[in-house]
mmCIF file of C-alpha atoms in Angstrom:
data_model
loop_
_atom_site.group_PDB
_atom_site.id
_atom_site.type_symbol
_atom_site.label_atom_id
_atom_site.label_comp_id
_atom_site.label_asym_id
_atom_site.label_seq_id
_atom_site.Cartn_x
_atom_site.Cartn_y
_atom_site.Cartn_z
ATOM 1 C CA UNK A 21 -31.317 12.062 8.127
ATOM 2 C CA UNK A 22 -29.399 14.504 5.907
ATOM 3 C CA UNK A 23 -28.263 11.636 3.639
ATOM 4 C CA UNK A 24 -31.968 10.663 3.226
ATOM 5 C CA UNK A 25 -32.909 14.011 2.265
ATOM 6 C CA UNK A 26 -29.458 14.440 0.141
ATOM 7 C CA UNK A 27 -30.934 10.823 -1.677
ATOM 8 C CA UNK A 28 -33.944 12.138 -2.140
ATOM 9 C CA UNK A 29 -33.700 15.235 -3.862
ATOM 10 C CA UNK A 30 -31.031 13.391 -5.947
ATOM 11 C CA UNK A 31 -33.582 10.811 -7.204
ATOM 12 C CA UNK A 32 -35.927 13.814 -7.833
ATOM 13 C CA UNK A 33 -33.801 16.439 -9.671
ATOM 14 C CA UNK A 34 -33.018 12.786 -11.991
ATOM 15 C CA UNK A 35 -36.508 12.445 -12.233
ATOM 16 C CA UNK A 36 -37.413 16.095 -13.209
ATOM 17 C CA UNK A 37 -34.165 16.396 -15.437
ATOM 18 C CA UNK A 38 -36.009 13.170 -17.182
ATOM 19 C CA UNK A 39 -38.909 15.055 -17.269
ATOM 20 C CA UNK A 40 -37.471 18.083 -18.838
ATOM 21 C CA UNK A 41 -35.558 15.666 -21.793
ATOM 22 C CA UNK A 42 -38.968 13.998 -22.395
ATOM 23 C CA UNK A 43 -40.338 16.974 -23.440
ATOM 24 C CA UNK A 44 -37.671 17.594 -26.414
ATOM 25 C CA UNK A 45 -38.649 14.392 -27.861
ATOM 26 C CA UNK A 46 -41.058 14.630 -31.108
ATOM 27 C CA UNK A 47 -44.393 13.388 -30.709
ATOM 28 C CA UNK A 48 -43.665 11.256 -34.081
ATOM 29 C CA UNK A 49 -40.719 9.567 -32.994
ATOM 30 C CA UNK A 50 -39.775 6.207 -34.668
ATOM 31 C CA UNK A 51 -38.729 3.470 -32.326
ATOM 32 C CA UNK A 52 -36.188 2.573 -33.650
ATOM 33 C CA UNK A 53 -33.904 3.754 -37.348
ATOM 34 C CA UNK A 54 -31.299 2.581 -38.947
ATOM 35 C CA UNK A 55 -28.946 5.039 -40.101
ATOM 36 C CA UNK A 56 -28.035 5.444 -43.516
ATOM 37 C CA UNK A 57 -25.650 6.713 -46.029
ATOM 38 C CA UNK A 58 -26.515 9.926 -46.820
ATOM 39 C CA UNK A 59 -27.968 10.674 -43.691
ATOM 40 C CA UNK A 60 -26.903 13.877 -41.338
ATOM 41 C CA UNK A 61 -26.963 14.397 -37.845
ATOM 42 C CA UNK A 62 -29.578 16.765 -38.048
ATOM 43 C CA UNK A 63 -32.174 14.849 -40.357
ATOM 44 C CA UNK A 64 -31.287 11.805 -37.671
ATOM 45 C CA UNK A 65 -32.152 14.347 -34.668
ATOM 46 C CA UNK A 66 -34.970 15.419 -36.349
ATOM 47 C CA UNK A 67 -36.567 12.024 -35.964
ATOM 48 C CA UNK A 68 -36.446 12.080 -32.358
ATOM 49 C CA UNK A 69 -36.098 16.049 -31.099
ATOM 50 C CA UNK A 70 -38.472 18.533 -31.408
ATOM 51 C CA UNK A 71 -34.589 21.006 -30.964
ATOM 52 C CA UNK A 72 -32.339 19.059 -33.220
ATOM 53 C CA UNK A 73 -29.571 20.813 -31.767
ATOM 54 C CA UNK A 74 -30.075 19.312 -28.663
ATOM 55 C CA UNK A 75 -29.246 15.826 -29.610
ATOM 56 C CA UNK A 76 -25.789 15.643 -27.704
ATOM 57 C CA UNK A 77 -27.019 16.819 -24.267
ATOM 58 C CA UNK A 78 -29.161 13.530 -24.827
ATOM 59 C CA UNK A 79 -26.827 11.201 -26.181
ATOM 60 C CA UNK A 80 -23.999 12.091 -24.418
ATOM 61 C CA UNK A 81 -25.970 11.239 -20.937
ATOM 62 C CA UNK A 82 -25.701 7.324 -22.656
ATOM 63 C CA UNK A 83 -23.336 5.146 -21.430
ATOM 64 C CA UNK A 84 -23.545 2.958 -24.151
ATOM 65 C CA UNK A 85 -22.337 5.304 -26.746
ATOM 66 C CA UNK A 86 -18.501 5.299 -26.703
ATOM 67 C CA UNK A 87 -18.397 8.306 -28.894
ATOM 68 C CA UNK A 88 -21.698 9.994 -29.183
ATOM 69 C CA UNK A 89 -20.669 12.432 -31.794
ATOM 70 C CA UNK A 90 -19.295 9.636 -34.265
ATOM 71 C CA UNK A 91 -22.707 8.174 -35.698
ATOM 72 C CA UNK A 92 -22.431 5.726 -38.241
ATOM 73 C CA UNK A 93 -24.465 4.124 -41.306
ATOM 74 C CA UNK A 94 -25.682 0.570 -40.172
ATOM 75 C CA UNK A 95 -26.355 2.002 -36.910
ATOM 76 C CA UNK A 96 -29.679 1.217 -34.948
ATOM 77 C CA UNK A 97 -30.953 4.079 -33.155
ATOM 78 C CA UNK A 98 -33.957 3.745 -30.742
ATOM 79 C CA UNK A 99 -35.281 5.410 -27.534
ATOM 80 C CA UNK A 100 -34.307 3.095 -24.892
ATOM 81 C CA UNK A 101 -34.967 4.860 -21.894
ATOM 82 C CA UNK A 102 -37.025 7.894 -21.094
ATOM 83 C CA UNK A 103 -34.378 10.423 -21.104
ATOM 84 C CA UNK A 104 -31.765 9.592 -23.631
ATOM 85 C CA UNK A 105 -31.075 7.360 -27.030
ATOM 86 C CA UNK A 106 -29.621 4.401 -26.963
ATOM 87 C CA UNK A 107 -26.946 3.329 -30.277
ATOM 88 C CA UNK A 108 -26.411 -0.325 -31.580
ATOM 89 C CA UNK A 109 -23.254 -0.274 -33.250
ATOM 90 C CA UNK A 110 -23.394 -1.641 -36.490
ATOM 91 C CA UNK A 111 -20.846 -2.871 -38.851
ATOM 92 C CA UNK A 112 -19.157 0.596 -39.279
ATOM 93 C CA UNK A 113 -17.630 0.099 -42.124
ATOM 94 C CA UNK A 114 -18.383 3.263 -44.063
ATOM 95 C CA UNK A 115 -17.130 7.331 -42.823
ATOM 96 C CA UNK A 116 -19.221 8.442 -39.888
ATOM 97 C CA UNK A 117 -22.023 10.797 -40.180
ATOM 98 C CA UNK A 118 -21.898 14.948 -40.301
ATOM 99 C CA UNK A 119 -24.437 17.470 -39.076
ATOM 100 C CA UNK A 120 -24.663 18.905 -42.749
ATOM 101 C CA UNK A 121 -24.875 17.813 -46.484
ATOM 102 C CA UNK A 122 -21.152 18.351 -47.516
ATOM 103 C CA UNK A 123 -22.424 17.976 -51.354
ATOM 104 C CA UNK A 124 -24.380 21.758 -50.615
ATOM 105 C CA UNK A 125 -21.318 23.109 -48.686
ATOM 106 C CA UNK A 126 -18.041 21.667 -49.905
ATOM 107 C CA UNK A 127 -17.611 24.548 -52.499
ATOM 108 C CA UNK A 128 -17.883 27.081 -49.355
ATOM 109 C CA UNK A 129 -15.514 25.029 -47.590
ATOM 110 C CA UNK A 130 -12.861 24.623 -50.294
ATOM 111 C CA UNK A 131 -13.588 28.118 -52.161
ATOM 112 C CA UNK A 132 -14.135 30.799 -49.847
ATOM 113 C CA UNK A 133 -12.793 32.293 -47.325
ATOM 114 C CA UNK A 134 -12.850 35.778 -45.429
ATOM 115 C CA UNK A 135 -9.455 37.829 -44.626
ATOM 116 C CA UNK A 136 -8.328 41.096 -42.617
ATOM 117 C CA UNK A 137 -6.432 42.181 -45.509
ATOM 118 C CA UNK A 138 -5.087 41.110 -48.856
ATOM 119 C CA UNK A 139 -3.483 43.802 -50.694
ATOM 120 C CA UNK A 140 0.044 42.177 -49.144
ATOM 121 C CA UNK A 141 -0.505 39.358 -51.171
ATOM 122 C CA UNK A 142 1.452 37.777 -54.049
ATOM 123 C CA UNK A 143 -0.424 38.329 -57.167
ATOM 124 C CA UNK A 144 -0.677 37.348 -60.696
ATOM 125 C CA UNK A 145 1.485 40.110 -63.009
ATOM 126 C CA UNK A 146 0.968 38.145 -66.414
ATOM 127 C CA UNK A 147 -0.515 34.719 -68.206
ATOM 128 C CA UNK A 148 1.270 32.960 -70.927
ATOM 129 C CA UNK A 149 1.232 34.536 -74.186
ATOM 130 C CA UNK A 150 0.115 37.498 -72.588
ATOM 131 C CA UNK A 151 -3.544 36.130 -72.566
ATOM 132 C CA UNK A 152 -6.569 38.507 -70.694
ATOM 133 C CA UNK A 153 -7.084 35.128 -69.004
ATOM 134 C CA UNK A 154 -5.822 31.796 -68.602
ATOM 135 C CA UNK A 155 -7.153 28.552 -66.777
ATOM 136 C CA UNK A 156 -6.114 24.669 -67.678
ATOM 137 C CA UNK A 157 -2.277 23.963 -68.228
ATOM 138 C CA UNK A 158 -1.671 27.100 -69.012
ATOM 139 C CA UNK A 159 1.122 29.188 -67.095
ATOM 140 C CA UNK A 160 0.969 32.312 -65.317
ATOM 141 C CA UNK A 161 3.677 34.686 -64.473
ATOM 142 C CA UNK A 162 3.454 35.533 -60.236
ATOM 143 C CA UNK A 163 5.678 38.434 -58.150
ATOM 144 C CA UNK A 164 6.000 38.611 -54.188
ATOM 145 C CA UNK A 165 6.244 34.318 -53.621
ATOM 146 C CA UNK A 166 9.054 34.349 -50.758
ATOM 147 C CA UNK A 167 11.265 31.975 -51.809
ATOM 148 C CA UNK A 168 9.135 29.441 -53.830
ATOM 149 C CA UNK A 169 10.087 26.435 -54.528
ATOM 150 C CA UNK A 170 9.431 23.905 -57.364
ATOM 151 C CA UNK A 171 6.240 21.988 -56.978
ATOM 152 C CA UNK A 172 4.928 24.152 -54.212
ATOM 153 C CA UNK A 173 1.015 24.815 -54.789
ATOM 154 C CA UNK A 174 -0.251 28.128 -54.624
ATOM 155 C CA UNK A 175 -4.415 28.617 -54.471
ATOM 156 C CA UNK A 176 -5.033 31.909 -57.007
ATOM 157 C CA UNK A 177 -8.086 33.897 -54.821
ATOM 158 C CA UNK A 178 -9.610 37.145 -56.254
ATOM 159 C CA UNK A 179 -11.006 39.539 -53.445
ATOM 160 C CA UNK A 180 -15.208 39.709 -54.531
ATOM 161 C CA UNK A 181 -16.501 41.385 -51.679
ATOM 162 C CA UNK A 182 -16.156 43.274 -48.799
ATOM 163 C CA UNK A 183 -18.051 42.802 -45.576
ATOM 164 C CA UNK A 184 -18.318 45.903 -43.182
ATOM 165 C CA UNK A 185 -21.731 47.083 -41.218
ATOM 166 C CA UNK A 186 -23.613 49.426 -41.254
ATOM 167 C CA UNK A 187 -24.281 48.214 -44.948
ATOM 168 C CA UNK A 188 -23.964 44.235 -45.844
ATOM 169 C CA UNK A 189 -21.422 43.880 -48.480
ATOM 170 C CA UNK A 190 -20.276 45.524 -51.517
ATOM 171 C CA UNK A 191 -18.932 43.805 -54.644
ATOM 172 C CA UNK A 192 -14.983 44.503 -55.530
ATOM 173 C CA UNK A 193 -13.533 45.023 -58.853
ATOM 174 C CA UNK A 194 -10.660 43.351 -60.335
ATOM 175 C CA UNK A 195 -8.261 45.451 -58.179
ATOM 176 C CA UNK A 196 -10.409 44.829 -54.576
ATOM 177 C CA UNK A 197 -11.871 48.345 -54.854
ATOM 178 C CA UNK A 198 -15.821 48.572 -54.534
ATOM 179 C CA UNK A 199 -17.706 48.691 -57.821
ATOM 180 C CA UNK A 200 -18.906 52.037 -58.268
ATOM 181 C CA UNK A 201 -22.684 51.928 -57.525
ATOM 182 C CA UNK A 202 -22.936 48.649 -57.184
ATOM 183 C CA UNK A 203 -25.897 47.182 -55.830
ATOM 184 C CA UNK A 204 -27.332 50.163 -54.945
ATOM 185 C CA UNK A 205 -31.170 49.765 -56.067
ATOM 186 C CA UNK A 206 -31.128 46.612 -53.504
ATOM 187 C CA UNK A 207 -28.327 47.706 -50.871
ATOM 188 C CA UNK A 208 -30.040 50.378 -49.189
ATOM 189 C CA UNK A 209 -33.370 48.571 -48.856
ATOM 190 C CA UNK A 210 -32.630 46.536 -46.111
ATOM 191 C CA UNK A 211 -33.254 46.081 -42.648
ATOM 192 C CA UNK A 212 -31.158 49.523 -40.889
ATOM 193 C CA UNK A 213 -28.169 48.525 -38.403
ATOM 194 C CA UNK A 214 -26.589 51.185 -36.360
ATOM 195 C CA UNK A 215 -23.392 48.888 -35.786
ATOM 196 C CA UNK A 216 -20.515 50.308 -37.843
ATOM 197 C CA UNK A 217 -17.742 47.842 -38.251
ATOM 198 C CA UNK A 218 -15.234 46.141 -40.703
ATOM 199 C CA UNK A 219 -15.793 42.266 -40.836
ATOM 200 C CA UNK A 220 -13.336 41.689 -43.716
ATOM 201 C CA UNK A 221 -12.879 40.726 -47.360
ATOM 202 C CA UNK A 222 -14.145 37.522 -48.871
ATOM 203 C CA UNK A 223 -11.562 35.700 -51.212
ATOM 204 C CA UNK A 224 -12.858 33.297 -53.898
ATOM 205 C CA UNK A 225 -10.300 30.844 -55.093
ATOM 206 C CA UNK A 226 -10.068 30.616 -58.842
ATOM 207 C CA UNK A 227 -7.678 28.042 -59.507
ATOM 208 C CA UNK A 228 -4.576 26.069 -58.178
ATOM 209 C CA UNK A 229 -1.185 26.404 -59.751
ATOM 210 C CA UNK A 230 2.333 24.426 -58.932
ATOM 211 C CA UNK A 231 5.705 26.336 -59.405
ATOM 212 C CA UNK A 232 7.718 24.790 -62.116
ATOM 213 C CA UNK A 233 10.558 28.283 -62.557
ATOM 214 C CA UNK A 234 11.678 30.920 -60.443
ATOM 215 C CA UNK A 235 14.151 33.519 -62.411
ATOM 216 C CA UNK A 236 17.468 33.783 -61.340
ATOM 217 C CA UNK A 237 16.844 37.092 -58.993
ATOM 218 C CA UNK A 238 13.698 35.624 -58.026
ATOM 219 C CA UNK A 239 11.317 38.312 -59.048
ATOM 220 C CA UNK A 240 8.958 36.051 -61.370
ATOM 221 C CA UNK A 241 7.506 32.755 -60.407
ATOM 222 C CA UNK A 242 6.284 30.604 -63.266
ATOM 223 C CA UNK A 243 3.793 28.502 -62.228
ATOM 224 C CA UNK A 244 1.402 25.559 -64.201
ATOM 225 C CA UNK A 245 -2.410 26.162 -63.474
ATOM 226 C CA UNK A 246 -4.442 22.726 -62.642
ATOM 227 C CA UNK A 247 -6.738 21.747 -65.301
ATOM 228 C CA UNK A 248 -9.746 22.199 -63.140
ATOM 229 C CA UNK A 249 -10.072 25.490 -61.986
ATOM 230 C CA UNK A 250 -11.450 28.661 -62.983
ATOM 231 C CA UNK A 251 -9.962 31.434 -65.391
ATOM 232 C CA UNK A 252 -7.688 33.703 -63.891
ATOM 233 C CA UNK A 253 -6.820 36.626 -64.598
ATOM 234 C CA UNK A 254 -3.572 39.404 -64.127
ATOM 235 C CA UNK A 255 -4.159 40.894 -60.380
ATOM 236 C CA UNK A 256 -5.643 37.634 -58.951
ATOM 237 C CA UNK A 257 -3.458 36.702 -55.657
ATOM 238 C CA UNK A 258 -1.966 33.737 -54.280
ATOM 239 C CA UNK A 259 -1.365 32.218 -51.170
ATOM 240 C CA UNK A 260 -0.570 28.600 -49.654
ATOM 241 C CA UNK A 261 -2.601 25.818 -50.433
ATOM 242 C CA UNK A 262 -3.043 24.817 -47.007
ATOM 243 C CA UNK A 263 -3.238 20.420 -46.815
ATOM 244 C CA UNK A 264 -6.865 20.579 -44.735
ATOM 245 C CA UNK A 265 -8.295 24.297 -44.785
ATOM 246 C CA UNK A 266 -11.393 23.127 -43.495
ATOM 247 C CA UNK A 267 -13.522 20.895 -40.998
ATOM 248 C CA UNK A 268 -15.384 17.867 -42.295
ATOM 249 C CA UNK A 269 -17.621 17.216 -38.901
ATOM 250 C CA UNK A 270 -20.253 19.530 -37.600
ATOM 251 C CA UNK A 271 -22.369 18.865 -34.951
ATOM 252 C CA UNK A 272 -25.272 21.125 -34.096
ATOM 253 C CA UNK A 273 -25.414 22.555 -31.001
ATOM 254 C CA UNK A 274 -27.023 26.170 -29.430
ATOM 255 C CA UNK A 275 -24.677 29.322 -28.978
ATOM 256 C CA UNK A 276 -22.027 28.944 -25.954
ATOM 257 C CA UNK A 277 -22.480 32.394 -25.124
ATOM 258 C CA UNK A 278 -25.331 34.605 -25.423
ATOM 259 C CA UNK A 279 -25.926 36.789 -28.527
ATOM 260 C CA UNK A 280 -26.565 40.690 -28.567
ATOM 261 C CA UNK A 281 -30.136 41.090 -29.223
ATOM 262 C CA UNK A 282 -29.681 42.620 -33.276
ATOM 263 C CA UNK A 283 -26.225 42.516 -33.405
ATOM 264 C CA UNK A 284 -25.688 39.638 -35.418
ATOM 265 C CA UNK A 285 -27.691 39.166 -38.886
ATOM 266 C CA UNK A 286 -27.583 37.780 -42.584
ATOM 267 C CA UNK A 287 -24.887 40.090 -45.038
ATOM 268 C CA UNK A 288 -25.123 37.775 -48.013
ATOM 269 C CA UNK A 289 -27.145 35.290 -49.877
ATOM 270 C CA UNK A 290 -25.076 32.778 -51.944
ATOM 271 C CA UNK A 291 -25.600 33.305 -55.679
ATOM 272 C CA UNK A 292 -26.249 36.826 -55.451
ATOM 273 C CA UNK A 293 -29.849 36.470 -54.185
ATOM 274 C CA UNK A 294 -30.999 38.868 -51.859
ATOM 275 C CA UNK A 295 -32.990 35.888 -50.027
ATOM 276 C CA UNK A 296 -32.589 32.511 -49.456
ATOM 277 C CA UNK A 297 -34.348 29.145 -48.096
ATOM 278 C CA UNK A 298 -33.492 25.979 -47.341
ATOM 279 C CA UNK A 299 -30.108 24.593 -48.155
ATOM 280 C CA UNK A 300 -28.848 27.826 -49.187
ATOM 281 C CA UNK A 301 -25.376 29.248 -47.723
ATOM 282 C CA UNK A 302 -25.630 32.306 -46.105
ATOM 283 C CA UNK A 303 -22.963 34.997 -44.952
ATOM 284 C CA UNK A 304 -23.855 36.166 -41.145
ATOM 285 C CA UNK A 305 -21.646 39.019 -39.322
ATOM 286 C CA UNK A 306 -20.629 37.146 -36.406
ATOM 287 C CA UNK A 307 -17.660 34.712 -35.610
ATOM 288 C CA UNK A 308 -15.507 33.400 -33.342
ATOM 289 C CA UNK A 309 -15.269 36.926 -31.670
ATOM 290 C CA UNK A 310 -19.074 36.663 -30.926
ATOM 291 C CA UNK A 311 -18.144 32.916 -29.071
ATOM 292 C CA UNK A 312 -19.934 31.683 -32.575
ATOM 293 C CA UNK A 313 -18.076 27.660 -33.733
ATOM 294 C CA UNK A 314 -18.605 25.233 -36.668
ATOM 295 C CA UNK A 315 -22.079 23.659 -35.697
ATOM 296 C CA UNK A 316 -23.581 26.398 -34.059
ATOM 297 C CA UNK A 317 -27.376 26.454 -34.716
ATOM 298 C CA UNK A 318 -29.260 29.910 -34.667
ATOM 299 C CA UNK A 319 -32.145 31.115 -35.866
ATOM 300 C CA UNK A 320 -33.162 34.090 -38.952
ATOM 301 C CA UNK A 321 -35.468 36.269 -37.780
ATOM 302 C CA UNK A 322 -37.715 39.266 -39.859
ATOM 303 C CA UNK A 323 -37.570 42.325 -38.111
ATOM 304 C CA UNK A 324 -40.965 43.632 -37.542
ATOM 305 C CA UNK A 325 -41.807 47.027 -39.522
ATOM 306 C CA UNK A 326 -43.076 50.064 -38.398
ATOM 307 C CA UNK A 327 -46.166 50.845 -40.049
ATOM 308 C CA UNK A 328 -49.065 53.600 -40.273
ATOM 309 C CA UNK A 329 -51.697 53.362 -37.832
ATOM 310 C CA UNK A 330 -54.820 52.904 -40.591
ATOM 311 C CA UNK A 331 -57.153 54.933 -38.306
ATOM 312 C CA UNK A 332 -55.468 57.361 -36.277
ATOM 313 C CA UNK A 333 -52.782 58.279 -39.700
ATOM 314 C CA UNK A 334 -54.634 58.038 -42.634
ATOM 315 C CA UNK A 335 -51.938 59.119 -45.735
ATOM 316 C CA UNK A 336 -50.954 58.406 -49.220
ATOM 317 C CA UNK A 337 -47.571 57.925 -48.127
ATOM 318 C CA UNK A 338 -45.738 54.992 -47.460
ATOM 319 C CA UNK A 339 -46.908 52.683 -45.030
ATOM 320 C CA UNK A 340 -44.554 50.081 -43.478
ATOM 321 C CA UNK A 341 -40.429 51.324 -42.779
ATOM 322 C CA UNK A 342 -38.074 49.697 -40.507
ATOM 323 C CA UNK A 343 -37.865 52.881 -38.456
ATOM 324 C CA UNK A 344 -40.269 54.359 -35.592
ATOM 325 C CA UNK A 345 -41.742 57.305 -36.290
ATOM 326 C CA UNK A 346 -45.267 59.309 -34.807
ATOM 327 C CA UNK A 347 -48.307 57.459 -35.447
ATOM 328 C CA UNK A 348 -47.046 54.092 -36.565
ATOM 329 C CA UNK A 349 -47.415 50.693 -34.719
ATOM 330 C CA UNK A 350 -44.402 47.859 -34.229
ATOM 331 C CA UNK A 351 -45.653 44.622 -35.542
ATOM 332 C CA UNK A 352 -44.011 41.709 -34.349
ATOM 333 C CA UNK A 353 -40.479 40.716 -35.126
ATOM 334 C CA UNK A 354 -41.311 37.453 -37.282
ATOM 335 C CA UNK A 355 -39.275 34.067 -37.258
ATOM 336 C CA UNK A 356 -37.905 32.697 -40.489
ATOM 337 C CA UNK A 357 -35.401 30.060 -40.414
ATOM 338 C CA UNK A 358 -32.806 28.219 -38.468
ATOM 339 C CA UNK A 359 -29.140 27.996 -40.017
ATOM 340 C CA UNK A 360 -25.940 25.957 -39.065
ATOM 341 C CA UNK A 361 -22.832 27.429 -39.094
ATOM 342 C CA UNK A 362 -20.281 25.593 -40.600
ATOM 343 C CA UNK A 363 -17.245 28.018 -41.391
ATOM 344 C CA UNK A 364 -16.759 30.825 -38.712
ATOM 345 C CA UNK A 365 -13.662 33.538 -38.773
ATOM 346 C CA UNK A 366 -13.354 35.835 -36.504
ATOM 347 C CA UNK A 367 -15.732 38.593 -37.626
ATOM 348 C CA UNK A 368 -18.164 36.526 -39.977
ATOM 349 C CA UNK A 369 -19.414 33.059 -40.638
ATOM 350 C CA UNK A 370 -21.267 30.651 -43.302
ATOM 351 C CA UNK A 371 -23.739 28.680 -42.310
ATOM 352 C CA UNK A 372 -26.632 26.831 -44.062
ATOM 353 C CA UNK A 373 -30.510 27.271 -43.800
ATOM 354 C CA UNK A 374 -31.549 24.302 -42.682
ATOM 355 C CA UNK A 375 -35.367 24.195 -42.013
ATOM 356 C CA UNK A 376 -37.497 27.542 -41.936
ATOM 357 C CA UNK A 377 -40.956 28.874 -42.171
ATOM 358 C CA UNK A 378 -39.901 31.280 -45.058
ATOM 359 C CA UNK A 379 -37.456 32.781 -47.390
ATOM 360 C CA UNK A 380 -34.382 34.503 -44.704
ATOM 361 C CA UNK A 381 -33.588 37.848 -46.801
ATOM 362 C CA UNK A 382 -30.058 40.136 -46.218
ATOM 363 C CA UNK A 383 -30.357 42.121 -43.211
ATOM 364 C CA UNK A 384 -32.495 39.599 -41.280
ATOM 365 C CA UNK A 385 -31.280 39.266 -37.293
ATOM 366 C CA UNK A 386 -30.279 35.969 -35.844
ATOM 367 C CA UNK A 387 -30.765 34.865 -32.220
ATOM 368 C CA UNK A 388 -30.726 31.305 -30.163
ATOM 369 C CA UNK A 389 -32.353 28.690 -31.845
ATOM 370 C CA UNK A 390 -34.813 28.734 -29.182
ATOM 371 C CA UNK A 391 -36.000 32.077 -29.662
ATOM 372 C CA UNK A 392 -38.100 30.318 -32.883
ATOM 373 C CA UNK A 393 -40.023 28.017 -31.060
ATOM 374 C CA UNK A 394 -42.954 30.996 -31.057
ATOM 375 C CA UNK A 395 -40.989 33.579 -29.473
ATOM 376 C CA UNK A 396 -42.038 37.204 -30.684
ATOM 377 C CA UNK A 397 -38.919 39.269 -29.075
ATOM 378 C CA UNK A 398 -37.828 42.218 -30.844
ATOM 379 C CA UNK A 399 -34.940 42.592 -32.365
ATOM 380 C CA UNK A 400 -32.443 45.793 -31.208
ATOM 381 C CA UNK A 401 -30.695 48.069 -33.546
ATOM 382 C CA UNK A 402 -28.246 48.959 -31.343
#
């Protein structure tokens, strides 16, 4: 009798787990698609999931997929059973597919990166012919390289901002100081955060140069800048060019550990913007510290203002702040976007905006992905 009932409510957790799956599926599914070039794993699970970032808790349930993660052009895609999608294999001849556009990214991925520290870096002391700045077979004049050797590649990176909470970032001069008043007109209008924390500098790479002459005591390294860099300038530092700095697969997926309600949100816009939409790269201050990886989907959300009661408050004054106060109401916390992560350190991340409602500004918090499928929580500044 007990194996019975063990049968039983085996056949009906598959048949509510079925049920559950079903419901992910969009209404305005295609029967079938064949993938192709160009495509990304989240425009394919778009076509089938109302959560694109829930395609691998489907596919993976297929036992016809050898590898559900590697998705290929030529591939035909269809809904096969209630509860999962089914893959034909097709002639796989081209790379497989990734969760993002690397054409929007790839600068991010071969150009930035965030570090603890840098001022214990080799550095640039002088350009050939004593130039302001040099870029394109021209030769620059490095100290601190321990023991460089010819045809060793250095990247030149230049410090550009600093990331550290309560405010967002500031911009660095030439020497990784902050720019006096910088960005002040637009800094302190955002969204307040009671988190104080470093996150860490932002390096931009510049250029790439190869040692071609180290002086006999080994105090100056000559080395040839690559013809397709940027200009550099004395005070820019070096480091390794490292063979693959950065991933080429993503695939979207929800948080593996819950985030702090308001403790993770947007720091920068790419391009200097103070707000950005779809298929723009954004800076977030959360990482691997936060259990945040490459393909991690979350979603941007407005904190909802604090504004005058029209009746009971009648004033001249301002209206709407982000802080409480006597007499004012708290509207709604108001969801924006959903982003992919697709470079995460240990204190911040990149990710991309992939499909949103409207423009994600700095300051704006992030939560699960789920929490934009008409949530209204509100978002906690501490």
């Amino acid at each position: 009798m007990f194996k019975h009932f063990r049968t039983a409510a085996a056949v009906a957790f598959l048949t509510l787990a079925a049920y559950a799956t079903a419901q992910e599926l969009a209404g305005d599914h295609p029967d079938t698609y064949v993938v192709q070039k160009g495509d990304t794993l989240w425009d394919i699970s778009a076509r089938f999931l109302k959560k694109p970032w829930l395609w691998p808790e489907i596919w993976q349930a297929n036992p016809q997929i050898a590898n559900p993660h590697l998705i290929y052009p030529g591939d035909i895609i269809s809904l096969a059973y209630l509860d999962r999608v089914a893959v034909q294999p097709g002639p796989r001849q081209e790379a497989p597919l990734t969760g993002l556009p690397l054409a929007d990214i790839e600068p991010f991925l071969r150009n930035m990166r965030v570090v603890d520290s840098f001022e214990e870096l080799p550095y640039v002391a002088g350009l050939q012919e004593d130039r302001l700045r040099a870029f394109g077979d021209l030769d620059l004049y490095a100290v601190g390289l321990q023991a460089p050797q010819l045809g060793q590649r250095y990247a030149v990176v230049r410090p550009t901002r600093l990331y550290d909470e309560p405010r967002p970032s500031s911009d660095l001069d030439r020497r990784g100081k902050r720019t006096l008043g910088e960005g002040s007109l637009w800094k302190q209008t955002e969204v307040p955060n009671e988190h104080s924390d470093f996150l860490g500098y932002e390096l931009e790479q510049m250029s790439v140069g190869t040692v071609t002459a180290v002086d006999a005591e080994g105090n100056i390294t000559t080395l040839k800048l690559e013809g397709d860099g940027r200009e550099v300038r004395a005070g820019d530092r070096l480091i390794p060019v490292e063979a693959q700095p950065y991933d080429l697969q993503f695939f979207p997926h929800p948080p593996r550990t819950p985030l702090v309600d308001g403790k993770v949100r947007v720091i920068s816009v790419a391009d200097t913007l103070s707000r950005g939409g779809e298929h723009d790269v954004v800076a977030v201050s959360g990482g691997r510290r936060e259990g945040l990886d490459n393909g991690t989907v979350l979603s941007i959300w407005r904190p909802g203002s604090y504004r005058l009661d029209p009746l009971k408050s009648p004033s001249s004054r301002i209206e709407e702040t982000r802080k409480p106060g006597q007499g004012r109401n708290k509207l709604p916390d108001q969801y924006t976007a959903h982003v992919m992560l697709f470079k995460t350190y240990e204190k911040v991340s990149y990710g991309l905006i992939m499909k949103g409602s409207a423009p994600s500004r700095v300051g704006y918090f992030l939560r699960d992905p789920d929490a934009g499928q008409g949530s209204t929580a509100t978002a906690s500044l501490h």
